[in-house]
Short mmCIF file of C-alpha atoms in Angstrom, two decimals:
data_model
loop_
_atom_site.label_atom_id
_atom_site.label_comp_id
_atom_site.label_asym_id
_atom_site.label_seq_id
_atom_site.Cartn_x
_atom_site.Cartn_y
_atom_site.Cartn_z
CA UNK I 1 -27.38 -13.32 0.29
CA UNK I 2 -27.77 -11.84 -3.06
CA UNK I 3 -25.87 -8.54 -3.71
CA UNK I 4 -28.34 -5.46 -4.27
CA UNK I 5 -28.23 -4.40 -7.77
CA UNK I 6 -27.99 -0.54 -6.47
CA UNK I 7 -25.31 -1.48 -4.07
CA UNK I 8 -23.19 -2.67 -6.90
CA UNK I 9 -23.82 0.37 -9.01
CA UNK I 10 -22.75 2.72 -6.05
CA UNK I 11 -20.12 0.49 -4.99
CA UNK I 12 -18.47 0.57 -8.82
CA UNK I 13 -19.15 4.41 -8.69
CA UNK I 14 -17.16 4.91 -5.57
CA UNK I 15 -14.51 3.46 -6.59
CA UNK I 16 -14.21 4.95 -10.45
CA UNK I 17 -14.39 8.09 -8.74
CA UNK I 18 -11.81 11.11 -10.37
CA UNK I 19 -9.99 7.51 -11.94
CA UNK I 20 -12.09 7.66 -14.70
CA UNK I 21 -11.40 11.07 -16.23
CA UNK I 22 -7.69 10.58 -15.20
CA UNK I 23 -7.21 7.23 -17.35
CA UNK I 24 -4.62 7.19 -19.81
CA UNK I 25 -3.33 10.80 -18.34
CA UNK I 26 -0.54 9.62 -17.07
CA UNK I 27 2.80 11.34 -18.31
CA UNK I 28 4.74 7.66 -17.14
CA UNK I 29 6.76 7.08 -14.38
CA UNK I 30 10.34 5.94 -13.85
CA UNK I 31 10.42 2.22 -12.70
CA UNK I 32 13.06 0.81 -10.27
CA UNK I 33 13.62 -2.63 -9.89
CA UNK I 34 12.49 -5.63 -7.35
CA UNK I 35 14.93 -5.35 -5.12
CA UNK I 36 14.29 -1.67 -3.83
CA UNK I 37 11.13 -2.19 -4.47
CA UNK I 38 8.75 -4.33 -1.56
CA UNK I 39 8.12 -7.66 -1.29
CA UNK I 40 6.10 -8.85 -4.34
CA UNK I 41 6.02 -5.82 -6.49
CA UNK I 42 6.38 -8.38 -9.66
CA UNK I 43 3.07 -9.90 -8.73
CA UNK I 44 1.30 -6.37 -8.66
CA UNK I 45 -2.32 -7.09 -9.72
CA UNK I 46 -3.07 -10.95 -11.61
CA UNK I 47 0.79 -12.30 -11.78
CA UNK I 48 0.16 -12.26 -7.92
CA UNK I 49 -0.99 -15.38 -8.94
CA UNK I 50 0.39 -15.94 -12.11
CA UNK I 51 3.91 -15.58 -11.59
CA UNK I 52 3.62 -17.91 -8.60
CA UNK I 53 7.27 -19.80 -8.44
CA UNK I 54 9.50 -16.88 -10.23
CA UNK I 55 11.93 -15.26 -8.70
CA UNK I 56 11.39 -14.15 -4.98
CA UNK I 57 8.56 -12.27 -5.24
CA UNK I 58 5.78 -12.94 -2.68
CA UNK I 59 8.20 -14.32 -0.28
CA UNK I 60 7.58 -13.63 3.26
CA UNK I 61 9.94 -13.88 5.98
CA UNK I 62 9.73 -13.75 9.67
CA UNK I 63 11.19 -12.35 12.76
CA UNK I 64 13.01 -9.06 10.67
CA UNK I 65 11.81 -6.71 12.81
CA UNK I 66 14.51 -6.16 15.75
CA UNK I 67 14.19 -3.84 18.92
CA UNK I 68 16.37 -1.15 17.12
CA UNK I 69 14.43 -1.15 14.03
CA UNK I 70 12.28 2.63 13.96
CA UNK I 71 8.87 2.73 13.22
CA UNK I 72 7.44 4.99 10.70
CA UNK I 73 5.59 7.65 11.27
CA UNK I 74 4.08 9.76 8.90
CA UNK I 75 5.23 12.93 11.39
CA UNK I 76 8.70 12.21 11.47
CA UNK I 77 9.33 11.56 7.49
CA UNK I 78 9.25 13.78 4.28
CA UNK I 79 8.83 17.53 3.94
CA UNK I 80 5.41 19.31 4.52
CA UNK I 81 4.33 22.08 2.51
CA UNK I 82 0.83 23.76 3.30
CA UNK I 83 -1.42 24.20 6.06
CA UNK I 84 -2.00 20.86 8.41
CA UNK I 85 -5.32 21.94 8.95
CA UNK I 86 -6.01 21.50 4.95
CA UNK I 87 -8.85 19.15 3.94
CA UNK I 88 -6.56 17.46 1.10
CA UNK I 89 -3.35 15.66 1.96
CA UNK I 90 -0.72 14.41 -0.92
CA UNK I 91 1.97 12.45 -0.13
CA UNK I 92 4.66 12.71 -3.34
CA UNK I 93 7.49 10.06 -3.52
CA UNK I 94 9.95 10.84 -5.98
CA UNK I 95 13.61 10.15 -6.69
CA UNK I 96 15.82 12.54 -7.67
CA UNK I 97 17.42 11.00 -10.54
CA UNK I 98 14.13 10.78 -12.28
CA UNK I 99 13.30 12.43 -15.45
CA UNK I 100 9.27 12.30 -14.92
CA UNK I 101 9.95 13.43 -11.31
CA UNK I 102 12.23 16.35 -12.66
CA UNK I 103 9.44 17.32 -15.21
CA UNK I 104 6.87 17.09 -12.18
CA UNK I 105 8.48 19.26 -10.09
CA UNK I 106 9.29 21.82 -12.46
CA UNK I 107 6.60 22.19 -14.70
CA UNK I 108 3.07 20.58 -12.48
CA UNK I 109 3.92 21.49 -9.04
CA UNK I 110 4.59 25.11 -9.30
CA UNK I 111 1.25 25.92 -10.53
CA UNK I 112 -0.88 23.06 -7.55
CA UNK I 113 1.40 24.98 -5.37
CA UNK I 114 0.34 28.17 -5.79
CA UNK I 115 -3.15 27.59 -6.46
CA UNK I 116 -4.13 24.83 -3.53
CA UNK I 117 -0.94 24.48 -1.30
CA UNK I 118 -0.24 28.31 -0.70
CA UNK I 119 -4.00 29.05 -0.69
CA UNK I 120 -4.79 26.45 2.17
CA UNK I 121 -6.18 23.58 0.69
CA UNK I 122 -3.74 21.10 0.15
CA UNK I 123 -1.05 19.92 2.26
CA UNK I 124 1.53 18.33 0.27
CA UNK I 125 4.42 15.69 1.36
CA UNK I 126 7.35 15.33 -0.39
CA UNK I 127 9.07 11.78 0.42
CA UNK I 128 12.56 11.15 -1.29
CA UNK I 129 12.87 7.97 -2.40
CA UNK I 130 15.37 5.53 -4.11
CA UNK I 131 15.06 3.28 -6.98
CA UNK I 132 18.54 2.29 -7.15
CA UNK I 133 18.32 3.11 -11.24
CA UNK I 134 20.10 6.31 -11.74
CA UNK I 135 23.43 6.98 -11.32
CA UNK I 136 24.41 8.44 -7.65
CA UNK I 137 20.76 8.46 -6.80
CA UNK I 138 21.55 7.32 -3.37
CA UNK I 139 23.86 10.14 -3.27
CA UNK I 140 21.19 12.92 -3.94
CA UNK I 141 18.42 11.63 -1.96
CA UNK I 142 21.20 11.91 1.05
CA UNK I 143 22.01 15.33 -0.11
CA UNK I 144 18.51 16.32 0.20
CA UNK I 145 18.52 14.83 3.61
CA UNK I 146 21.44 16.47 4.72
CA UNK I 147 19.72 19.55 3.44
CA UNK I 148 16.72 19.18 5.27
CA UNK I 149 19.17 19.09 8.40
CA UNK I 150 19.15 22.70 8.75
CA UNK I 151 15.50 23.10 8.15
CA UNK I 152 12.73 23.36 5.49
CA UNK I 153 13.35 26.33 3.69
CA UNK I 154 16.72 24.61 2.65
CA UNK I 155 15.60 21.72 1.54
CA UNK I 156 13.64 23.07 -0.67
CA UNK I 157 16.05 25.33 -2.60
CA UNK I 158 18.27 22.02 -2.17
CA UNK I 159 15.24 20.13 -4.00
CA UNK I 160 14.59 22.76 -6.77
CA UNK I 161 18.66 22.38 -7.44
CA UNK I 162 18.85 18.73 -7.31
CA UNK I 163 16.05 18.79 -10.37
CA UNK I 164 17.13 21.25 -12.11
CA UNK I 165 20.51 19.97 -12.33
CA UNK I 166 19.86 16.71 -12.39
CA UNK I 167 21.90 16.26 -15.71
CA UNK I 168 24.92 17.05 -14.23
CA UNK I 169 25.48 15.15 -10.87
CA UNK I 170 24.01 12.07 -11.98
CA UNK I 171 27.14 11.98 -15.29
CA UNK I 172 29.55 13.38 -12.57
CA UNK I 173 32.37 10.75 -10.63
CA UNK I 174 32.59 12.90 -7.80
CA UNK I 175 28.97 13.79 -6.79
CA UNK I 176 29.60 14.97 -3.06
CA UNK I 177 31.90 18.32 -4.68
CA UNK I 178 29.24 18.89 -7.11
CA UNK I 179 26.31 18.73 -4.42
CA UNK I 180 28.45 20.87 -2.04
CA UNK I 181 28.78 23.45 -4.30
CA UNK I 182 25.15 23.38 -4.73
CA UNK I 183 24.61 23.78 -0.95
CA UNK I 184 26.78 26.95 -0.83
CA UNK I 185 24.88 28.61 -3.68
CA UNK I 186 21.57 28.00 -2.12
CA UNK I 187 23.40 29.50 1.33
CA UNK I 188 23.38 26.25 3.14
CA UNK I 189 25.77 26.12 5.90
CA UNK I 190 28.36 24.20 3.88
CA UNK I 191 30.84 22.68 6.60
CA UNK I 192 27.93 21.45 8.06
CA UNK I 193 26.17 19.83 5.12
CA UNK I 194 29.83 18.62 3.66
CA UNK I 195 30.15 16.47 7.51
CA UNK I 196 26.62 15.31 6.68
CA UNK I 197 27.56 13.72 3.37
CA UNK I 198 31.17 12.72 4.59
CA UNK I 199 29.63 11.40 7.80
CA UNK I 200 26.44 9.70 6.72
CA UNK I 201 24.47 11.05 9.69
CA UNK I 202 21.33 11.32 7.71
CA UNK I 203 22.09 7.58 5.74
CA UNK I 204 19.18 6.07 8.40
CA UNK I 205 16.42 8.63 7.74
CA UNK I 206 17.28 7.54 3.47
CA UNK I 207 16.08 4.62 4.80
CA UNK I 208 13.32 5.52 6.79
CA UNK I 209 11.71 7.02 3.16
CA UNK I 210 12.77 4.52 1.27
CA UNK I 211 10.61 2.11 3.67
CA UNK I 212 7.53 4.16 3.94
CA UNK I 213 7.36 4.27 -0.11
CA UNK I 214 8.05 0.30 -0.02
CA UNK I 215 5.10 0.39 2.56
CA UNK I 216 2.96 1.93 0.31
CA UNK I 217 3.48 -0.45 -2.67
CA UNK I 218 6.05 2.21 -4.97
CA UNK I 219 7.37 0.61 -7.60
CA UNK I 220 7.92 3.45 -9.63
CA UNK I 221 8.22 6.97 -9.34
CA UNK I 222 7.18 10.12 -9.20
CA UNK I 223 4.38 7.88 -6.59
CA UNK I 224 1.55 9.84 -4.88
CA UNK I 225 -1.27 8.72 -2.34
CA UNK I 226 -4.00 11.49 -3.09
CA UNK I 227 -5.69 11.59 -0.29
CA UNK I 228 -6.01 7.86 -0.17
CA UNK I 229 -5.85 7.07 -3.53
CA UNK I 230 -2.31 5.92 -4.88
CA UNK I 231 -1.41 6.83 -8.55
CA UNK I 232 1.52 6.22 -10.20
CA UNK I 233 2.66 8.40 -12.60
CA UNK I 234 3.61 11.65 -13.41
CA UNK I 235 -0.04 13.34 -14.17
CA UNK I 236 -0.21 16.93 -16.48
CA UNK I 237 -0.99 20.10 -14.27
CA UNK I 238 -4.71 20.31 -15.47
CA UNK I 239 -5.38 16.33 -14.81
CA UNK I 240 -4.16 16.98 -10.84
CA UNK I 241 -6.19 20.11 -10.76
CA UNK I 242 -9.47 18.85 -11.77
CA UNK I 243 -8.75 15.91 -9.07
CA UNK I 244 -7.62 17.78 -6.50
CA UNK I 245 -11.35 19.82 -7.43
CA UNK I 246 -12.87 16.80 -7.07
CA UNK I 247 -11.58 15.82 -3.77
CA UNK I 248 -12.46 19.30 -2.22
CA UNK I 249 -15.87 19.38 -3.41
CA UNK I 250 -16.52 16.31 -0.86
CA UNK I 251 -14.82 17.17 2.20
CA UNK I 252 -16.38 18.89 4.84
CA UNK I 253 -13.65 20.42 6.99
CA UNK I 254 -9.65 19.91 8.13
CA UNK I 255 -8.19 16.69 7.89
CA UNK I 256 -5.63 15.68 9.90
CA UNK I 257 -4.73 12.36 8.19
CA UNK I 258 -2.09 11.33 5.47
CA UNK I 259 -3.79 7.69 4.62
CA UNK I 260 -7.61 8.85 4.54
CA UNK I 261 -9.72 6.10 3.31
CA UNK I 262 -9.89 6.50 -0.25
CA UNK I 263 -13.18 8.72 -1.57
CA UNK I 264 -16.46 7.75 -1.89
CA UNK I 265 -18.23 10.17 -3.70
CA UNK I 266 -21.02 10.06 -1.16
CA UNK I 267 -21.86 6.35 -1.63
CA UNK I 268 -20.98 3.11 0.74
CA UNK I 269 -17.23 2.39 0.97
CA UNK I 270 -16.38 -1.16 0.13
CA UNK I 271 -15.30 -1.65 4.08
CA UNK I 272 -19.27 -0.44 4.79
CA UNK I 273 -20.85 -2.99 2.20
CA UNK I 274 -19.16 -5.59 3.64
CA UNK I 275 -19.86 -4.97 7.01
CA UNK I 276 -23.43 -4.57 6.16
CA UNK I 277 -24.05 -7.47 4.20
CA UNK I 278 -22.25 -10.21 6.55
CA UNK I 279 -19.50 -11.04 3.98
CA UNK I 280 -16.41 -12.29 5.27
CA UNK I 281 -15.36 -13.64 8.04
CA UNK I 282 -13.48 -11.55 10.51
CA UNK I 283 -10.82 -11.82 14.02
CA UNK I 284 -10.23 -8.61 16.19
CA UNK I 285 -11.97 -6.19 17.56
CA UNK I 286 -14.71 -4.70 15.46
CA UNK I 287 -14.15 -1.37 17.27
CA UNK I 288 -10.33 -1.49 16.46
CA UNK I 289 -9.08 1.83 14.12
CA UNK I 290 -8.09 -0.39 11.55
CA UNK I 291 -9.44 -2.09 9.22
CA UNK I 292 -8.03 -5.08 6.63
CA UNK I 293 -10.30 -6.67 3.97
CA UNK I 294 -8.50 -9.33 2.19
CA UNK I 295 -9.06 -11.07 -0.84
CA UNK I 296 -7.35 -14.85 -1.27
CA UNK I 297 -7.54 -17.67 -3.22
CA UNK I 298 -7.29 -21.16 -1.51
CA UNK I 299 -4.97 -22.36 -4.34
CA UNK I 300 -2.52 -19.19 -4.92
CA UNK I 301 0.75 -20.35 -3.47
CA UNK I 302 1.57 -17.01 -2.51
CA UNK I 303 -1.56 -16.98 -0.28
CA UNK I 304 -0.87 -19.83 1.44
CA UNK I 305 3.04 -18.21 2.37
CA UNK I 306 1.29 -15.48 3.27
CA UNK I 307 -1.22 -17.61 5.42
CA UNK I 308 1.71 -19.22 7.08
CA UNK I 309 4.93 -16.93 7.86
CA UNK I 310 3.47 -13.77 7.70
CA UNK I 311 -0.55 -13.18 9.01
CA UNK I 312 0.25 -15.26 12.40
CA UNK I 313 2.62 -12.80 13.44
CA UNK I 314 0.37 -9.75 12.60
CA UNK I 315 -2.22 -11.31 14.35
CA UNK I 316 -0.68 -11.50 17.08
CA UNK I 317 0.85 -7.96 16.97
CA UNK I 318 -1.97 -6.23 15.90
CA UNK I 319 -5.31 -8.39 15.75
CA UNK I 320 -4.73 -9.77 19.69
CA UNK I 321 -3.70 -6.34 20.87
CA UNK I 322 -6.93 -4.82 19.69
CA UNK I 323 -4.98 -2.37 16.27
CA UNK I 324 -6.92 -4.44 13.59
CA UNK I 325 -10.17 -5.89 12.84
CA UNK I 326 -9.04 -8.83 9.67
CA UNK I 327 -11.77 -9.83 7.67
CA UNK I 328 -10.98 -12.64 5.31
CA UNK I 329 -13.10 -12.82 2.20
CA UNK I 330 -12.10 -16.29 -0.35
CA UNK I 331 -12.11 -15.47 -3.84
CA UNK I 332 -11.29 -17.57 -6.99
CA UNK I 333 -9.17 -16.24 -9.75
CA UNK I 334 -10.40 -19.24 -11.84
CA UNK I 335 -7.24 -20.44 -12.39
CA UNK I 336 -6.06 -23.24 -10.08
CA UNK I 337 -7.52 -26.65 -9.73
CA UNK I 338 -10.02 -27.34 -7.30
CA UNK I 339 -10.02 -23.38 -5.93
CA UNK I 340 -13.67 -22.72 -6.47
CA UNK I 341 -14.51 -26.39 -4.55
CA UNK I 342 -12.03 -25.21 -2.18
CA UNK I 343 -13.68 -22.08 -1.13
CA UNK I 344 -16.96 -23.25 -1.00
CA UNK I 345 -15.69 -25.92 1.38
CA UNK I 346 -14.37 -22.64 3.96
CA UNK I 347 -17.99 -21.79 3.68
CA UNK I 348 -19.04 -24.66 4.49
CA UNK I 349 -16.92 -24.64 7.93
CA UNK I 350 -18.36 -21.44 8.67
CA UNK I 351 -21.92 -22.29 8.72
CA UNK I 352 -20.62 -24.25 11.74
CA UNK I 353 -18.69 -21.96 13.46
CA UNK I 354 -15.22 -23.37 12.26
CA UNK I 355 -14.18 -21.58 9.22
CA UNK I 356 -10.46 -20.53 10.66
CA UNK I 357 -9.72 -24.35 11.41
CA UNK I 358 -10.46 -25.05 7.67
CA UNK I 359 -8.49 -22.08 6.09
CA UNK I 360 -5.54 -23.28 8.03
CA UNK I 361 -5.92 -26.51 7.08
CA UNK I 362 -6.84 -25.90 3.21
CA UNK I 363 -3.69 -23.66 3.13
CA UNK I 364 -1.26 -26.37 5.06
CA UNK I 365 -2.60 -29.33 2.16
CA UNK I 366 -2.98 -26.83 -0.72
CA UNK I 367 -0.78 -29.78 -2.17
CA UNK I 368 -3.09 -32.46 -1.76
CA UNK I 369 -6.25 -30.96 -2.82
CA UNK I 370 -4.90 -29.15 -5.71
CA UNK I 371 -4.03 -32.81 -7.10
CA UNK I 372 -7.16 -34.23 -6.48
CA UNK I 373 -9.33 -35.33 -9.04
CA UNK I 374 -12.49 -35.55 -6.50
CA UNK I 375 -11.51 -33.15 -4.04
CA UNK I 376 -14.79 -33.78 -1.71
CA UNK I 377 -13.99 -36.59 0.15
CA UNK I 378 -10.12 -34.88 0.90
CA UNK I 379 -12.14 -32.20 2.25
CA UNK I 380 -14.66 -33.98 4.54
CA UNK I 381 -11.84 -35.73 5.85
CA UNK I 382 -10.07 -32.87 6.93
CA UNK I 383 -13.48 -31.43 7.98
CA UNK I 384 -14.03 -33.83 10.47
CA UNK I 385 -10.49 -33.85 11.25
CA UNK I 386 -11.05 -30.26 12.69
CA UNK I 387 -13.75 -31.51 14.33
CA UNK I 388 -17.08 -30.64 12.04
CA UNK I 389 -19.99 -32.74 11.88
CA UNK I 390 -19.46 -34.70 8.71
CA UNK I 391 -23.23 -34.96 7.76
CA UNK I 392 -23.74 -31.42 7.66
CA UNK I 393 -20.66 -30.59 5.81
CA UNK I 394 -21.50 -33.27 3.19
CA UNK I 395 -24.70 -31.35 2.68
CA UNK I 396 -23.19 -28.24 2.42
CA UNK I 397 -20.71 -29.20 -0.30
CA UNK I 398 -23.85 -30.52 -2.35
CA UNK I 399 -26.44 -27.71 -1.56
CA UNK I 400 -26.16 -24.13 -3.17
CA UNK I 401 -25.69 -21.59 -0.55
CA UNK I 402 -22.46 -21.96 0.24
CA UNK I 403 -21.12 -21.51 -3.85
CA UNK I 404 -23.62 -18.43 -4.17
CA UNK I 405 -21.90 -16.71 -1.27
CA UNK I 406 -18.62 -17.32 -2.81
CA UNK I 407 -19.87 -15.84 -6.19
CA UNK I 408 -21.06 -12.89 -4.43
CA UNK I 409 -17.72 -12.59 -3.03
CA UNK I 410 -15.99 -12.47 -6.44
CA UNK I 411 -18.70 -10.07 -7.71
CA UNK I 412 -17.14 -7.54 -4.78
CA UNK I 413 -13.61 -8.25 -5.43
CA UNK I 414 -13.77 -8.16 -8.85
CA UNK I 415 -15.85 -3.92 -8.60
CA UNK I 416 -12.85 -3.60 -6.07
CA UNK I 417 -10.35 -4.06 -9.02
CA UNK I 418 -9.08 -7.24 -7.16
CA UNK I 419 -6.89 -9.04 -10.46
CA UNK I 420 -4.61 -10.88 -8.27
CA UNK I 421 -4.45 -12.72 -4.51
CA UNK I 422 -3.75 -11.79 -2.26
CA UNK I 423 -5.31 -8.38 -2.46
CA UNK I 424 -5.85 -6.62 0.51
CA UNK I 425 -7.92 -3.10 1.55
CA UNK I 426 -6.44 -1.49 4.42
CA UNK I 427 -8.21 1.21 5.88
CA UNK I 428 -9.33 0.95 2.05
CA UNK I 429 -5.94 1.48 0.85
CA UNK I 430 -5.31 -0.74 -1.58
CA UNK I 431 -2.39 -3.64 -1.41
CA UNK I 432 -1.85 -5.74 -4.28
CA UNK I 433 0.39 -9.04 -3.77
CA UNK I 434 1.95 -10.53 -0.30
CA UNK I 435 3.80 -7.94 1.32
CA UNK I 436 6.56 -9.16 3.26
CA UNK I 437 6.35 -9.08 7.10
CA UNK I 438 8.71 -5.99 7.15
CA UNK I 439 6.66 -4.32 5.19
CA UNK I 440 3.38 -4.76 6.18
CA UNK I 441 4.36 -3.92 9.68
CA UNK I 442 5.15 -0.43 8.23
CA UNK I 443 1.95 -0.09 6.68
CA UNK I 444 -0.13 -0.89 9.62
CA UNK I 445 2.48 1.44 11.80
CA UNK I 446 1.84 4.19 8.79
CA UNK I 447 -1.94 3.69 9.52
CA UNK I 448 -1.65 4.19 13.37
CA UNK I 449 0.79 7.66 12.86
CA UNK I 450 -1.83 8.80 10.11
CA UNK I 451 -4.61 8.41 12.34
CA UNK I 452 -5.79 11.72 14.62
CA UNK I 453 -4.23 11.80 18.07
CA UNK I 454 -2.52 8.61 17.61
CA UNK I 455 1.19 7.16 17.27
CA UNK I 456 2.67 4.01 16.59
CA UNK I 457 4.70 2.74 20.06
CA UNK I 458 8.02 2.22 19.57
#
């Protein structure tokens, strides 16, 4: 099926949409490193690929979650500001100890609170989070916490404070006295927020934010998901203005939902094109309330963990129990031997009916095809292993239907901004490298809470 020339115009404008103006806007961002951030951070984007045997990143492990572990939910984390019923939701995920996030808070979100927050519009989110960076960071996001123990109102005069003198409790060695006395000028109750800190009673709801920003891919911060649409980066008053414009100008009423699919500017979404035109080939229920598009490469490495450790037990969890619809699209970066053959031979499974046979077993002897100087015969033999019919597969590999599907599916992936595998859409949110199993859990649990009417189960 050849891609409509149109559809590839409106898909490309979808997705530029407000990105385009904003480009090179950015004030920066503070950056934490790997190990607060989630599981493959370092592969964001092309080294998803690239990178593939450094360090840890892409690793996937199974069997984290335990019966005590909480699931996230969008209601029970972060501080709302604004009416619930506004079309626009933000979700902000700063850390304290940041300069950028400082700057933000004191300079841009003054003036997108009064003009879209207080008038209705917006409803804003603020998420502390922790990059582990800055000096007694961990301390202040736990003294915002223990602030927003007695209620909203104090934690935000505990936020302004925390900001504003930032300077002085990240250079101080006893931080708790110093955010104490903060407490008791903003008319905290301070016995009360003094047992908080001494205690630790709000140390599990840190972690609870620090988890939903892993979830959503933060690597550094100030981090915001614009109603859909994640951008890192501290953007100038006038540049979140004229999105924020933008976004209003398409929606039609209240919104109830924190991870919208990102906007479309009227045309198809990338979820509806695909759906449409056949591509991909999907397990769950097609009626489920989420969706996952993902993007992989047959030879990425980090694919085939991904493949093994970590989508089984999703499946199971969320595919079987009717949560997700998967839809698996193969792609080729270009840059592993044998990948494009390899692909086209999945396509070649699934003009009989077999094509998740043949991605399990491409993934489980990635070794041995990879090596292969004349990878067709290794591939028929593992075809029939599966049970194909070897004459038909044969012709497939030789005809041309099978590759021009597979180029159509790197046309998409590549106007979908996909740079690295595996890249995944959910709900069109977009996830760049294997996220570990913890992780993605909290994602798809996100997803659920963010939906109308519905929450994760415990």
């Amino acid at each position: 099926m050849t891609l409509n020339r149109i559809h590839r115009n409106r898909l490309a404008g979808a997705l530029s949409l407000a990105m385009a103006s904003l480009a090179g806007l950015l004030l920066s961002a503070c950056e934490g490193r790997g190990a607060v951030g989630r599981a493959g951070a370092a592969e964001s984007g092309a080294p998803a690929a690239r990178a593939e045997g450094a360090g840890d990143g892409g690793e996937t492990k199974a069997g984290l979650q335990g019966p005590s572990r909480p699931v996230l939910d969008f209601g029970r984390i972060g501080y709302d500001q604004g009416s619930p019923d506004a079309p626009v939701k933000v979700v902000e995920i700063s850390d304290f100890g940041c300069g950028y996030c400082r700057v933000f808070n004191q300079e841009v979100f003054p003036v997108l609170l009064e003009e879209f927050i207080e008038s209705g519009r917006v409803q804003w989110k603020f998420v502390p989070f922790v990059l582990g960076i800055f000096p007694n960071g961990d301390k202040a996001a736990l003294a915002g916490e223990c602030a927003g123990e007695q209620g909203l109102e104090p934690f935000l005069r505990m936020r302004g404070r925390l900001f504003s003198e930032q300077a002085g409790w990240r250079d101080t060695q006893d931080p708790d006295e110093f955010f104490a006395r903060l407490a008791k000028e903003e008319g905290l109750r301070e016995g009360r927020f003094r047992r908080c800190l001494e205690d630790g009673q709000r140390a599990e709801q840190v972690q609870l934010d620090i988890r939903l920003g892993q979830a959503l891919g933060t690597q550094g911060t100030p981090m915001f998901i614009v109603d859909g649409l994640p951008l890192s980066g501290a953007l100038p008053a006038e540049s979140f203005r004229r999105l924020l414009n933008l976004l209003l100008a398409e929606k039609a009423g209240p919104s109830r939902d924190w991870l919208p699919p990102p906007p479309t500017g009227g045309n198809p979404s990338m979820a509806s094109l695909i759906l449409s035109m056949g591509m991909g080939h999907g397990v769950g229920s097609p009626d489920a309330p989420i969706h996952i598009i993902e993007f992989s490469d047959f030879g990425c490495g980090y694919c085939r963990v991904f493949q093994e450790q970590t989508r089984p037990l999703l499946v199971a969890e969320y595919v079987d129990t009717g949560k997700v619809r998967w839809t698996y699209i193969p792609f080729v970066l270009g840059i592993f031997p044998n990948g494009d053959a390899a692909a086209v031979a999945s396509e070649c499974g699934a003009e009989q009916g077999l094509f998740e046979p043949l991605r399990k077993r491409l993934y489980q002897d990635q070794p041995g095809w990879r090596n292969d100087g004349d990878p067709k015969p290794f591939f028929a033999r593992i075809a029939e292993e599966e049970g194909l019919d070897a004459k038909r597969f044969s012709e497939c590999l030789e005809g041309e239907g099978a590759s021009a599907r597979i180029q159509e599916n790197n046309r998409m992936g590549q106007m979908g901004g996909v740079r690295g595998t595996p890249a995944f859409f959910v709900n069109g949110f977009p996830v760049s490298g294997a996220l570990g199993l913890e992780a993605f859990r909290d994602l798809l649990d996100l997803e659920m809470s963010s939906l109308p009417g519905r929450r994760p189960t415990p």
